[in-house]
Coordinates of C-alpha atoms in Angstrom, one line a residue:
Chain E
M1 CA -14.3 -4.2 53.6
S2 CA -13.5 -2.8 50.2
F3 CA -13.5 0.9 49.5
T4 CA -15.6 2.9 47.2
V5 CA -13.6 5.7 45.4
E6 CA -15.9 8.7 45.8
K7 CA -13.5 11.1 44.1
T8 CA -9.9 11.2 42.7
I9 CA -8.3 14.6 42.8
K10 CA -4.9 15.4 41.3
T11 CA -3.0 17.7 43.6
C12 CA 0.7 18.4 44.2
R13 CA 2.3 15.7 42.0
G14 CA 0.2 12.8 43.4
K15 CA -3.4 12.0 43.9
L16 CA -5.9 12.3 46.6
L17 CA -8.5 9.6 46.9
K18 CA -11.8 10.4 48.8
L19 CA -12.9 7.0 49.9
S20 CA -15.9 5.4 51.8
H21 CA -16.4 2.0 53.2
N22 CA -18.6 0.1 55.6
S23 CA -16.7 -0.4 58.8
A24 CA -17.4 -3.7 60.7
A25 CA -15.8 -2.3 63.9
L26 CA -17.9 0.8 63.9
N27 CA -21.0 -0.7 62.2
C28 CA -21.5 2.3 60.0
K29 CA -20.3 3.9 56.8
M30 CA -17.1 5.8 57.1
V31 CA -15.3 8.2 54.8
L32 CA -11.5 8.9 54.7
N33 CA -9.0 10.5 52.4
V34 CA -5.7 8.9 51.2
Y35 CA -2.9 10.9 49.5
I36 CA -0.9 8.8 47.2
P37 CA 2.5 10.6 46.6
K38 CA 4.2 11.0 43.2
Q39 CA 6.7 8.1 44.0
F40 CA 3.7 5.7 43.5
Y41 CA 3.5 6.7 39.9
E42 CA 7.2 6.5 39.3
N43 CA 7.6 2.8 39.1
A44 CA 11.4 2.7 39.4
S45 CA 11.5 4.3 42.8
V46 CA 9.3 1.6 44.4
A47 CA 10.7 -1.4 42.7
K48 CA 12.6 -2.4 45.9
N49 CA 10.7 -0.8 48.8
K50 CA 7.0 -0.2 49.4
I51 CA 6.0 3.3 50.1
P52 CA 5.6 4.0 53.8
S53 CA 2.5 5.6 55.2
I54 CA 1.7 8.1 57.9
F55 CA -1.8 8.0 59.6
Y56 CA -3.0 11.5 60.6
L57 CA -5.6 11.7 63.4
S58 CA -7.7 14.8 63.5
G59 CA -9.0 16.7 66.6
L60 CA -12.5 17.3 68.0
T61 CA -15.2 18.2 65.5
C62 CA -13.0 17.4 62.5
T63 CA -13.6 15.3 59.4
P64 CA -11.0 13.9 57.0
E65 CA -11.2 17.2 55.2
N66 CA -9.7 19.6 57.8
C67 CA -6.1 18.5 57.5
T68 CA -6.4 17.5 53.9
E69 CA -7.3 21.0 53.0
K70 CA -5.5 23.0 55.5
G71 CA -2.5 21.0 56.8
F72 CA -0.6 20.8 53.5
I73 CA 1.1 17.5 54.2
Q74 CA 0.8 16.5 50.6
I75 CA 3.8 18.5 49.4
Q76 CA 5.9 16.8 52.1
A77 CA 4.6 13.5 51.1
D78 CA 5.9 14.2 47.6
K79 CA 9.2 15.4 48.9
Y80 CA 10.0 12.4 51.0
G81 CA 7.8 9.7 49.5
F82 CA 5.1 8.6 51.9
A83 CA 1.4 8.1 51.7
V84 CA -1.0 9.9 54.1
I85 CA -4.2 8.5 55.6
Y86 CA -6.7 11.0 56.9
P87 CA -9.5 9.0 58.8
D88 CA -12.6 10.4 60.3
T89 CA -12.8 11.2 64.0
S90 CA -15.7 9.0 65.1
P91 CA -18.5 6.8 63.8
R92 CA -21.2 8.8 62.0
N93 CA -25.0 8.8 61.8
V94 CA -25.3 6.4 64.8
T95 CA -28.1 6.0 67.2
F96 CA -27.4 6.6 70.8
P97 CA -29.3 4.6 73.4
K98 CA -32.2 6.4 75.0
D99 CA -30.5 6.6 78.5
C100 CA -27.4 8.0 77.0
K101 CA -27.5 11.8 77.6
I102 CA -25.5 13.3 74.8
D103 CA -26.0 17.1 74.4
P104 CA -26.0 17.6 70.6
N105 CA -24.5 21.0 71.2
D106 CA -21.5 19.5 73.0
W107 CA -18.8 19.3 70.3
A108 CA -16.5 17.5 72.6
L109 CA -18.7 14.4 73.0
G110 CA -20.3 11.9 70.5
E111 CA -19.9 12.4 66.8
G112 CA -16.6 14.0 65.9
A113 CA -15.3 13.1 69.2
G114 CA -14.5 9.3 69.1
F115 CA -11.3 9.8 71.2
Y116 CA -9.7 6.8 69.4
L117 CA -10.8 4.4 72.0
D118 CA -12.9 1.2 72.2
S119 CA -16.0 2.0 74.2
D120 CA -17.8 -0.6 76.4
T121 CA -21.0 1.5 76.6
L122 CA -21.5 2.6 73.1
E123 CA -21.3 -0.2 70.6
N124 CA -20.4 2.0 67.6
F125 CA -17.5 3.8 69.3
Q126 CA -14.7 1.4 68.5
M127 CA -12.2 3.9 66.9
G128 CA -9.4 2.1 68.7
T129 CA -9.9 -1.1 66.7
Y130 CA -10.9 0.8 63.7
I131 CA -7.7 2.9 63.4
S132 CA -5.2 0.3 64.7
E133 CA -6.6 -2.8 63.0
E134 CA -9.5 -2.6 60.6
L135 CA -8.6 0.4 58.6
P136 CA -4.9 -0.4 57.9
Q137 CA -5.8 -4.0 57.1
S138 CA -8.5 -2.9 54.7
L139 CA -6.1 -0.5 53.0
A140 CA -3.4 -3.2 52.8
S141 CA -5.8 -5.6 51.1
S142 CA -7.1 -3.1 48.6
T143 CA -4.7 -4.1 45.9
D144 CA -7.1 -2.7 43.4
L145 CA -6.3 0.7 44.6
F146 CA -2.8 0.6 46.0
E147 CA -1.3 -2.4 44.0
D148 CA 0.5 -3.7 47.1
K149 CA 3.0 -0.8 46.7
I150 CA 2.1 1.1 49.9
D151 CA 3.0 -0.2 53.4
F152 CA 0.0 0.4 55.7
L153 CA 1.0 -2.2 58.3
K154 CA 4.6 -2.0 59.2
K155 CA 6.7 0.8 57.7
R156 CA 4.3 3.4 59.0
S157 CA 4.1 6.3 61.4
I158 CA 1.3 8.1 63.0
M159 CA 0.6 11.8 63.9
G160 CA -2.3 13.8 65.1
H161 CA -3.7 17.1 66.3
S162 CA -5.3 17.8 69.7
M163 CA -7.6 14.8 70.5
G164 CA -5.9 13.1 67.5
G165 CA -2.4 13.9 69.1
M166 CA -3.7 12.0 72.1
G167 CA -4.8 9.2 69.9
A168 CA -1.4 9.1 68.1
L169 CA 0.5 9.0 71.3
N170 CA -1.8 6.3 72.7
F171 CA -1.6 4.1 69.7
Y172 CA 2.2 4.5 69.6
L173 CA 2.8 3.8 73.2
N174 CA 0.3 1.0 73.6
S175 CA 1.6 -0.8 70.5
F176 CA 4.7 -1.9 72.3
E177 CA 2.7 -3.9 74.9
R178 CA 0.1 -5.2 72.4
N179 CA 2.8 -6.8 70.2
S180 CA 0.6 -5.7 67.4
N181 CA 1.9 -3.9 64.4
G182 CA 3.3 -0.6 65.8
Y183 CA 4.6 2.6 64.3
V184 CA 8.0 3.6 63.5
S185 CA 7.5 7.2 64.8
C186 CA 4.9 9.3 66.4
S187 CA 4.2 13.1 66.4
A188 CA 1.5 15.3 67.8
F189 CA 0.4 18.9 67.4
S190 CA -1.2 20.4 70.5
P191 CA -2.1 17.0 72.0
V192 CA -4.2 16.3 75.0
V193 CA -1.4 14.6 76.9
N194 CA -3.2 14.0 80.2
P195 CA -6.8 13.4 79.4
T196 CA -7.7 12.0 82.9
A197 CA -6.8 15.4 84.4
V198 CA -9.0 17.6 82.1
S199 CA -12.6 17.9 81.3
W200 CA -12.4 16.9 77.7
G201 CA -10.9 13.6 78.6
Q202 CA -12.8 13.0 81.8
N203 CA -16.2 13.6 80.1
A204 CA -15.3 11.4 77.3
F205 CA -14.1 8.5 79.4
K206 CA -17.3 8.8 81.6
L207 CA -19.4 8.5 78.6
Y208 CA -17.5 5.7 76.8
F209 CA -16.5 3.6 79.7
K210 CA -18.3 1.9 82.6
D211 CA -15.2 2.0 84.7
Y212 CA -13.8 5.2 83.4
E213 CA -11.0 5.6 85.9
H214 CA -9.6 2.2 85.2
E215 CA -9.9 2.4 81.5
G216 CA -8.8 6.1 81.3
K217 CA -5.4 5.3 82.6
K218 CA -4.7 3.1 79.6
L219 CA -5.5 6.0 77.3
D220 CA -3.6 8.7 79.1
P221 CA -0.1 9.3 77.5
T222 CA 1.2 11.0 80.6
L223 CA 0.0 8.1 82.9
I224 CA 1.3 5.5 80.5
L225 CA 4.7 7.1 80.5
K226 CA 4.6 7.4 84.3
N227 CA 3.4 3.9 85.0
K228 CA 5.3 1.9 82.4
D229 CA 8.9 1.1 81.8
F230 CA 10.1 2.3 78.3
S231 CA 13.8 2.2 79.2
D232 CA 14.4 -0.7 76.8
K233 CA 12.3 0.9 74.0
N234 CA 13.7 3.2 71.3
L235 CA 11.0 5.9 71.4
N236 CA 10.6 8.2 68.5
I237 CA 8.1 11.0 69.6
L238 CA 7.9 14.6 68.6
I239 CA 5.4 16.9 70.2
S240 CA 4.7 20.6 69.2
S241 CA 2.4 23.0 71.1
G242 CA 1.9 26.7 70.7
D243 CA 2.1 28.7 73.9
A244 CA -0.7 31.1 72.7
D245 CA -3.1 28.0 72.4
P246 CA -6.3 28.9 74.3
F247 CA -6.6 25.2 75.4
L248 CA -3.0 24.9 76.6
E249 CA -3.5 25.2 80.4
N250 CA -6.9 23.8 80.8
Q251 CA -7.0 20.8 78.3
L252 CA -3.6 20.1 76.8
K253 CA -1.3 20.4 79.8
P254 CA 2.1 19.5 78.0
Q255 CA 3.9 20.4 81.2
N256 CA 2.4 17.3 82.9
L257 CA 4.0 15.1 80.3
I258 CA 7.3 17.1 80.3
D259 CA 7.5 16.6 84.1
V260 CA 7.1 12.8 83.8
V261 CA 9.7 12.6 81.0
T262 CA 12.1 14.8 83.0
K263 CA 11.6 12.9 86.3
K264 CA 12.0 9.5 84.7
N265 CA 14.7 10.7 82.3
I266 CA 12.8 9.0 79.4
K267 CA 14.7 9.3 76.1
G268 CA 13.3 9.7 72.7
I269 CA 10.6 12.3 73.4
R270 CA 11.0 15.9 72.2
V271 CA 8.5 18.5 73.2
N272 CA 8.6 21.9 71.5
I273 CA 6.6 24.8 73.0
E274 CA 6.4 27.2 70.1
P275 CA 6.0 30.9 71.2
G276 CA 2.9 32.8 69.9
Y277 CA 1.2 30.0 68.0
D278 CA -2.5 29.0 68.6
H279 CA -4.4 25.7 68.3
S280 CA -5.5 26.1 64.7
Y281 CA -4.2 24.8 61.4
F282 CA -2.3 28.0 60.9
F283 CA -0.1 26.5 63.7
V284 CA -0.3 22.9 62.4
S285 CA 0.6 23.7 58.8
T286 CA 3.5 25.8 60.0
F287 CA 5.2 22.9 61.7
I288 CA 4.1 20.2 59.3
P289 CA 7.3 20.4 57.5
E290 CA 9.3 19.8 60.7
H291 CA 7.1 16.9 61.7
C292 CA 7.3 15.3 58.3
E293 CA 11.1 15.6 58.2
F294 CA 11.2 13.9 61.6
H295 CA 9.0 11.0 60.3
A296 CA 10.9 10.7 57.0
K297 CA 14.2 10.3 58.9
K298 CA 12.7 7.6 61.1
L299 CA 11.1 5.9 58.1
G300 CA 14.5 5.9 56.3
L301 CA 13.4 8.3 53.6
I302 CA 15.9 11.0 53.9
N303 CA 18.8 9.1 52.3
H304 CA 16.8 8.7 49.2
L305 CA 16.7 12.4 48.6
I306 CA 19.0 14.0 46.2
K307 CA 20.0 17.2 47.7
Chain J
M1 CA -10.8 54.5 56.5
S2 CA -8.8 52.9 59.2
F3 CA -8.9 49.2 60.0
T4 CA -10.0 47.4 63.1
V5 CA -7.8 44.3 63.9
E6 CA -10.3 41.6 64.5
K7 CA -7.6 39.0 65.1
T8 CA -3.8 38.5 64.9
I9 CA -2.6 35.0 64.2
K10 CA 1.0 33.9 64.2
T11 CA 1.5 31.5 61.3
C12 CA 4.5 30.4 59.3
R13 CA 7.2 32.9 60.5
G14 CA 5.0 36.0 60.2
K15 CA 1.6 37.2 61.2
L16 CA -1.8 37.1 59.7
L17 CA -4.1 40.0 60.4
K18 CA -7.8 39.6 60.1
L19 CA -9.1 43.2 59.5
S20 CA -12.3 45.0 59.0
H21 CA -13.1 48.5 57.9
N22 CA -15.9 50.7 56.5
S23 CA -15.5 51.1 52.8
A24 CA -16.5 54.4 51.4
A25 CA -16.6 53.0 47.8
L26 CA -18.8 50.1 48.7
N27 CA -20.7 51.8 51.5
C28 CA -20.5 48.8 53.8
K29 CA -18.3 47.1 56.2
M30 CA -15.7 44.9 54.6
V31 CA -13.3 42.2 56.0
L32 CA -9.9 41.2 54.6
N33 CA -6.8 39.4 55.7
V34 CA -3.3 40.6 55.4
Y35 CA -0.3 38.3 55.8
I36 CA 2.8 40.1 57.0
P37 CA 6.0 38.1 56.2
K38 CA 8.8 37.4 58.6
Q39 CA 11.0 40.0 56.8
F40 CA 8.8 42.7 58.4
Y41 CA 10.0 41.7 61.8
E42 CA 13.6 41.5 60.8
N43 CA 14.4 45.2 60.7
A44 CA 17.7 44.9 58.9
S45 CA 16.2 43.4 55.8
V46 CA 13.8 46.2 55.1
A47 CA 16.1 49.1 56.0
K48 CA 16.6 50.0 52.4
N49 CA 13.5 48.7 50.6
K50 CA 9.9 48.4 51.4
I51 CA 8.4 45.0 51.4
P52 CA 6.3 44.5 48.2
S53 CA 2.8 43.2 48.3
I54 CA 0.7 40.8 46.3
F55 CA -3.1 41.3 46.1
Y56 CA -4.9 37.9 45.8
L57 CA -8.5 38.1 44.4
S58 CA -10.7 35.2 45.1
G59 CA -13.4 33.5 43.0
L60 CA -17.2 33.2 43.1
T61 CA -18.7 32.5 46.5
C62 CA -15.3 33.0 48.3
T63 CA -14.4 35.1 51.3
P64 CA -10.9 36.2 52.3
E65 CA -10.6 32.9 54.2
N66 CA -10.6 30.5 51.4
C67 CA -7.1 31.2 50.0
T68 CA -5.9 32.2 53.4
E69 CA -6.5 28.7 54.7
K70 CA -6.1 26.6 51.6
G71 CA -3.8 28.5 49.2
F72 CA -0.7 28.3 51.4
I73 CA 0.9 31.4 49.9
Q74 CA 2.2 32.4 53.4
I75 CA 5.2 30.1 53.2
Q76 CA 6.1 31.6 49.9
A77 CA 5.6 35.0 51.3
D78 CA 8.3 34.2 54.0
K79 CA 10.6 32.7 51.4
Y80 CA 10.7 35.7 49.2
G81 CA 9.6 38.5 51.4
F82 CA 6.3 39.9 50.3
A83 CA 3.0 40.8 52.0
V84 CA -0.3 39.2 50.9
I85 CA -3.6 40.9 50.8
Y86 CA -6.7 38.7 50.7
P87 CA -9.8 41.0 50.0
D88 CA -13.4 39.9 50.0
T89 CA -15.2 39.2 46.7
S90 CA -18.1 41.7 46.9
P91 CA -19.9 44.1 49.2
R92 CA -21.7 42.4 52.0
N93 CA -25.1 42.7 53.7
V94 CA -26.4 45.2 51.2
T95 CA -29.9 45.9 50.1
F96 CA -30.8 45.3 46.5
P97 CA -33.5 47.5 44.9
K98 CA -36.9 46.0 44.6
D99 CA -36.8 45.8 40.8
C100 CA -33.5 44.0 40.9
K101 CA -34.2 40.3 40.4
I102 CA -31.4 38.5 42.2
D103 CA -32.0 34.8 42.9
P104 CA -30.5 34.3 46.3
N105 CA -29.7 30.7 45.2
D106 CA -27.5 31.9 42.3
W107 CA -24.0 31.9 43.6
A108 CA -22.7 33.5 40.5
L109 CA -24.5 36.8 41.1
G110 CA -24.7 39.3 43.9
E111 CA -22.9 38.7 47.2
G112 CA -19.7 36.8 46.7
A113 CA -19.8 37.6 43.0
G114 CA -18.7 41.3 42.7
F115 CA -16.7 40.6 39.5
Y116 CA -14.2 43.4 40.5
L117 CA -16.0 46.0 38.5
D118 CA -17.8 49.3 39.2
S119 CA -21.5 48.9 38.6
D120 CA -23.7 51.6 37.3
T121 CA -26.9 49.9 38.4
L122 CA -26.1 48.8 41.9
E123 CA -24.5 51.5 44.0
N124 CA -22.6 49.2 46.4
F125 CA -21.0 47.1 43.7
Q126 CA -17.9 49.2 43.2
M127 CA -15.2 46.5 43.6
G128 CA -13.2 48.1 40.8
T129 CA -12.6 51.3 42.7
Y130 CA -12.3 49.4 46.0
I131 CA -9.5 47.1 44.9
S132 CA -7.6 49.4 42.7
E133 CA -7.8 52.6 44.8
E134 CA -9.5 52.7 48.2
L135 CA -8.1 49.5 49.7
P136 CA -4.5 50.0 48.7
Q137 CA -4.6 53.6 49.8
S138 CA -6.2 52.8 53.1
L139 CA -3.5 50.1 53.7
A140 CA -0.7 52.4 52.8
S141 CA -2.0 55.1 55.2
S142 CA -2.3 52.6 58.1
T143 CA 1.1 53.3 59.5
D144 CA -0.2 52.2 62.9
L145 CA -0.3 48.7 61.5
F146 CA 2.3 48.6 58.8
E147 CA 4.8 51.3 59.8
D148 CA 5.2 52.5 56.2
K149 CA 7.4 49.4 55.7
I150 CA 5.0 47.7 53.2
D151 CA 4.5 48.9 49.6
F152 CA 0.8 48.6 48.7
L153 CA 0.9 51.1 46.0
K154 CA 3.8 50.7 43.6
K155 CA 6.0 47.7 44.1
R156 CA 3.1 45.4 44.1
S157 CA 1.6 42.5 42.0
I158 CA -1.7 40.9 41.6
M159 CA -3.0 37.4 41.3
G160 CA -6.4 35.7 41.4
H161 CA -8.5 32.7 41.0
S162 CA -11.4 32.1 38.6
M163 CA -13.6 35.3 38.7
G164 CA -10.6 36.7 40.7
G165 CA -8.2 35.6 37.9
M166 CA -10.4 37.7 35.6
G167 CA -10.1 40.6 38.0
A168 CA -6.4 40.4 38.3
L169 CA -6.0 40.4 34.5
N170 CA -8.4 43.3 34.0
F171 CA -6.8 45.4 36.8
Y172 CA -3.3 44.7 35.3
L173 CA -4.2 45.3 31.7
N174 CA -6.4 48.4 32.3
S175 CA -3.8 49.9 34.6
F176 CA -1.6 50.8 31.6
E177 CA -4.3 53.0 30.1
R178 CA -5.5 54.5 33.4
N179 CA -2.0 55.8 34.2
S180 CA -3.0 54.8 37.7
N181 CA -0.6 52.9 39.9
G182 CA -0.2 49.6 38.2
Y183 CA 1.1 46.2 39.0
V184 CA 4.6 44.8 38.4
S185 CA 3.2 41.4 37.4
C186 CA -0.1 39.6 37.2
S187 CA -1.0 35.9 37.5
A188 CA -4.2 33.9 37.4
F189 CA -5.4 30.5 38.3
S190 CA -8.3 29.1 36.2
P191 CA -9.3 32.6 35.2
V192 CA -12.5 33.6 33.3
V193 CA -10.6 35.1 30.4
N194 CA -13.4 35.9 28.0
P195 CA -16.4 36.7 30.2
T196 CA -18.5 38.3 27.4
A197 CA -18.6 34.9 25.8
V198 CA -19.8 32.9 28.8
S199 CA -22.8 32.9 31.0
W200 CA -21.1 33.8 34.3
G201 CA -19.8 37.0 32.7
Q202 CA -22.9 37.8 30.6
N203 CA -25.2 37.4 33.5
A204 CA -23.0 39.5 35.7
F205 CA -22.5 42.3 33.2
K206 CA -26.3 42.5 32.5
L207 CA -26.9 42.8 36.2
Y208 CA -24.2 45.4 37.0
F209 CA -24.4 47.6 33.8
K210 CA -27.1 49.5 31.9
D211 CA -25.1 49.0 28.7
Y212 CA -23.6 45.7 29.3
E213 CA -22.1 45.1 25.9
H214 CA -20.2 48.3 25.9
E215 CA -19.0 48.0 29.5
G216 CA -18.3 44.3 29.3
K217 CA -15.7 44.9 26.6
K218 CA -13.6 46.9 29.0
L219 CA -13.6 44.0 31.5
D220 CA -12.9 41.1 29.1
P221 CA -9.2 40.2 29.2
T222 CA -9.3 38.5 25.8
L223 CA -11.1 41.5 24.2
I224 CA -8.7 44.0 25.8
L225 CA -5.8 42.1 24.4
K226 CA -7.5 41.8 21.0
N227 CA -8.5 45.4 20.7
K228 CA -5.6 47.3 22.3
D229 CA -2.0 47.6 21.4
F230 CA 0.4 46.3 24.0
S231 CA 3.4 46.1 21.7
D232 CA 5.2 48.8 23.5
K233 CA 4.4 47.4 27.0
N234 CA 6.5 44.9 29.0
L235 CA 3.8 42.4 29.9
N236 CA 4.3 40.0 32.8
I237 CA 1.4 37.6 32.9
L238 CA 1.3 33.9 34.1
I239 CA -1.9 31.9 33.7
S240 CA -2.4 28.4 34.9
S241 CA -5.5 26.3 34.2
G242 CA -6.2 22.6 34.8
D243 CA -7.4 20.6 31.9
A244 CA -9.8 18.6 34.2
D245 CA -11.4 21.8 35.4
P246 CA -15.2 21.2 34.9
F247 CA -15.6 24.9 34.1
L248 CA -12.8 25.0 31.4
E249 CA -14.8 24.7 28.3
N250 CA -18.0 26.5 29.3
Q251 CA -16.8 29.4 31.5
L252 CA -13.0 29.8 31.4
K253 CA -12.2 29.3 27.8
P254 CA -8.4 29.9 28.0
Q255 CA -8.1 28.9 24.3
N256 CA -9.8 32.1 23.3
L257 CA -7.1 34.1 25.0
I258 CA -4.4 31.9 23.6
D259 CA -5.7 32.4 20.1
V260 CA -5.5 36.2 20.4
V261 CA -2.0 36.1 22.0
T262 CA -0.8 33.8 19.2
K263 CA -2.5 35.7 16.4
K264 CA -1.2 39.1 17.6
N265 CA 2.1 37.6 18.7
I266 CA 1.9 39.3 22.1
K267 CA 4.8 38.8 24.3
G268 CA 5.0 38.4 28.0
I269 CA 2.0 36.1 28.6
R270 CA 2.5 32.5 29.5
V271 CA -0.5 30.2 29.6
N272 CA 0.1 26.7 31.2
I273 CA -2.7 24.1 30.8
E274 CA -1.9 21.6 33.5
P275 CA -3.0 18.1 32.8
G276 CA -5.3 16.4 35.3
Y277 CA -5.9 19.3 37.6
D278 CA -9.3 20.6 38.6
H279 CA -10.8 24.1 39.7
S280 CA -10.2 23.7 43.4
Y281 CA -7.6 24.9 45.9
F282 CA -5.9 21.5 45.5
F283 CA -5.0 22.9 42.1
V284 CA -4.3 26.4 43.2
S285 CA -2.0 25.4 46.1
T286 CA -0.1 23.1 43.9
F287 CA 0.9 25.9 41.6
I288 CA 1.1 28.7 44.2
P289 CA 4.9 28.1 44.5
E290 CA 5.5 28.5 40.8
H291 CA 3.3 31.7 40.6
C292 CA 5.0 33.2 43.7
E293 CA 8.4 32.5 42.2
F294 CA 7.2 34.3 39.0
H295 CA 6.1 37.4 41.0
A296 CA 9.2 37.4 43.2
K297 CA 11.4 37.4 40.1
K298 CA 9.5 40.4 38.6
L299 CA 9.4 42.2 42.1
G300 CA 13.2 41.8 42.3
L301 CA 13.1 39.5 45.2
I302 CA 15.0 36.6 43.9
N303 CA 18.4 38.2 44.2
H304 CA 18.0 38.6 47.9
L305 CA 17.7 35.0 48.5
I306 CA 20.8 33.1 49.7
K307 CA 20.6 29.8 48.0

């Protein structure tokens, strides 16, 4: 579906587009932001290569605005030359079935808590298909906006925060098996790495799946790494978590993933536990430059820089 | 009055303190944020010199959080080595006299709209004294928090946005006459430079002053520059406004200030009209690096950098 440009904002040396569209997968109207870096407007630099893209998946309760306003990726996007897509975290304004008991005060379920999966109990909650297929394809076909100068399908990476960090890891790890368009690299801030072992993940999978134990395993980065063989894959994963994060022990559990990586001696995954930092965007924005440099290297953007 | 530390957040390579205190000038509880840069924690670098400070004054409707979360000054503070103080924009939770007609829906008057002046009609609205005297003195005497390593009184600069840009210009320009502790440099994003000529300023001055025409002249940067002689002063002022700012023509009127500066040939004031940018923090954060470099030069911090 084509996009409506709700607003165009000049920021840094590029432009931020606030977009809306009707999603077929989610069967509702969705909003998102796209940052177009300065290189888009400098014709010479994109004559040969399309501008790569990074999809940023937000955490529980968030909208596209949180990271757009507080993450400060845009200056990095201008530095290296990539576009940034900030999708929403769930379908919006949907009707839940009468027998579906969602507590509207529970911010970890329902709206703002789509968990980037394809539900088999709630028809609108198809964020898996939306993020991995519908949204990038819709963006790629929007030549009216992006002039076929931005690569949303191949030369792209993915990053996320908290629930979105889990989503980024899942989309990245599962893309090898799907043989769908994958991602060059993946990074996550404070991700939920072992959702089947914590209440946020368990409650979500129980709501969104009939057979939540079976389906949950496919959406648990720690279990995916534990159960599948990645020895012939060239993994590019960077994870950062703060050790003063109040959710670290009960919901995020990075040590569970580290244990699997260590035990199986899986290459290509770096986990940084940063002392003193919390779960907020004060943490995310601090390490955005490091994560963007990581992606830029993998996307082949570093060589273009004149030091 | 001493401060209560409501929260300490590690961000960038320093720490953000969320503080509260009882203000004598405003006769109410006030909150503010202070960013302490990494140099504070590196004892060697402050052995000789105190860390300078920059006061950031926010615009209408804002709290200390807006710029703290969206301005992204902290990374610049770490780069150059200065502390940042983010005060609130008015007294809070105050009772207005019965005969004072404040429309609670008018976001340009009352709470969140202190205009950085000392009112003679509303006893709590003494933001002039609060920002220029009480707050910096309270910070300077809080050796429990700042160990006498940060200079809040002398080696300091001031910046602001919109109403806060007006405030920054007024504090800076009026400090020469007051012979009070002044500011090394002043910068403003999208400032209201000629408040007596626009409705935001006129309505505020009518509310806060008995003789609003007389008092308003003392708080109008364009009129101060027009009516006073600064030829023997070494002015250090940087102003940036976006030419797509919806308030530019009706409320900000930078051309009025430019005309006075040009006509009187006043040195030391640079006004940059930036094409395409609006009034938001997407604009402010874009030019924060340039403004911080300006202040860092004037505060003598550039020479300390190893390139």
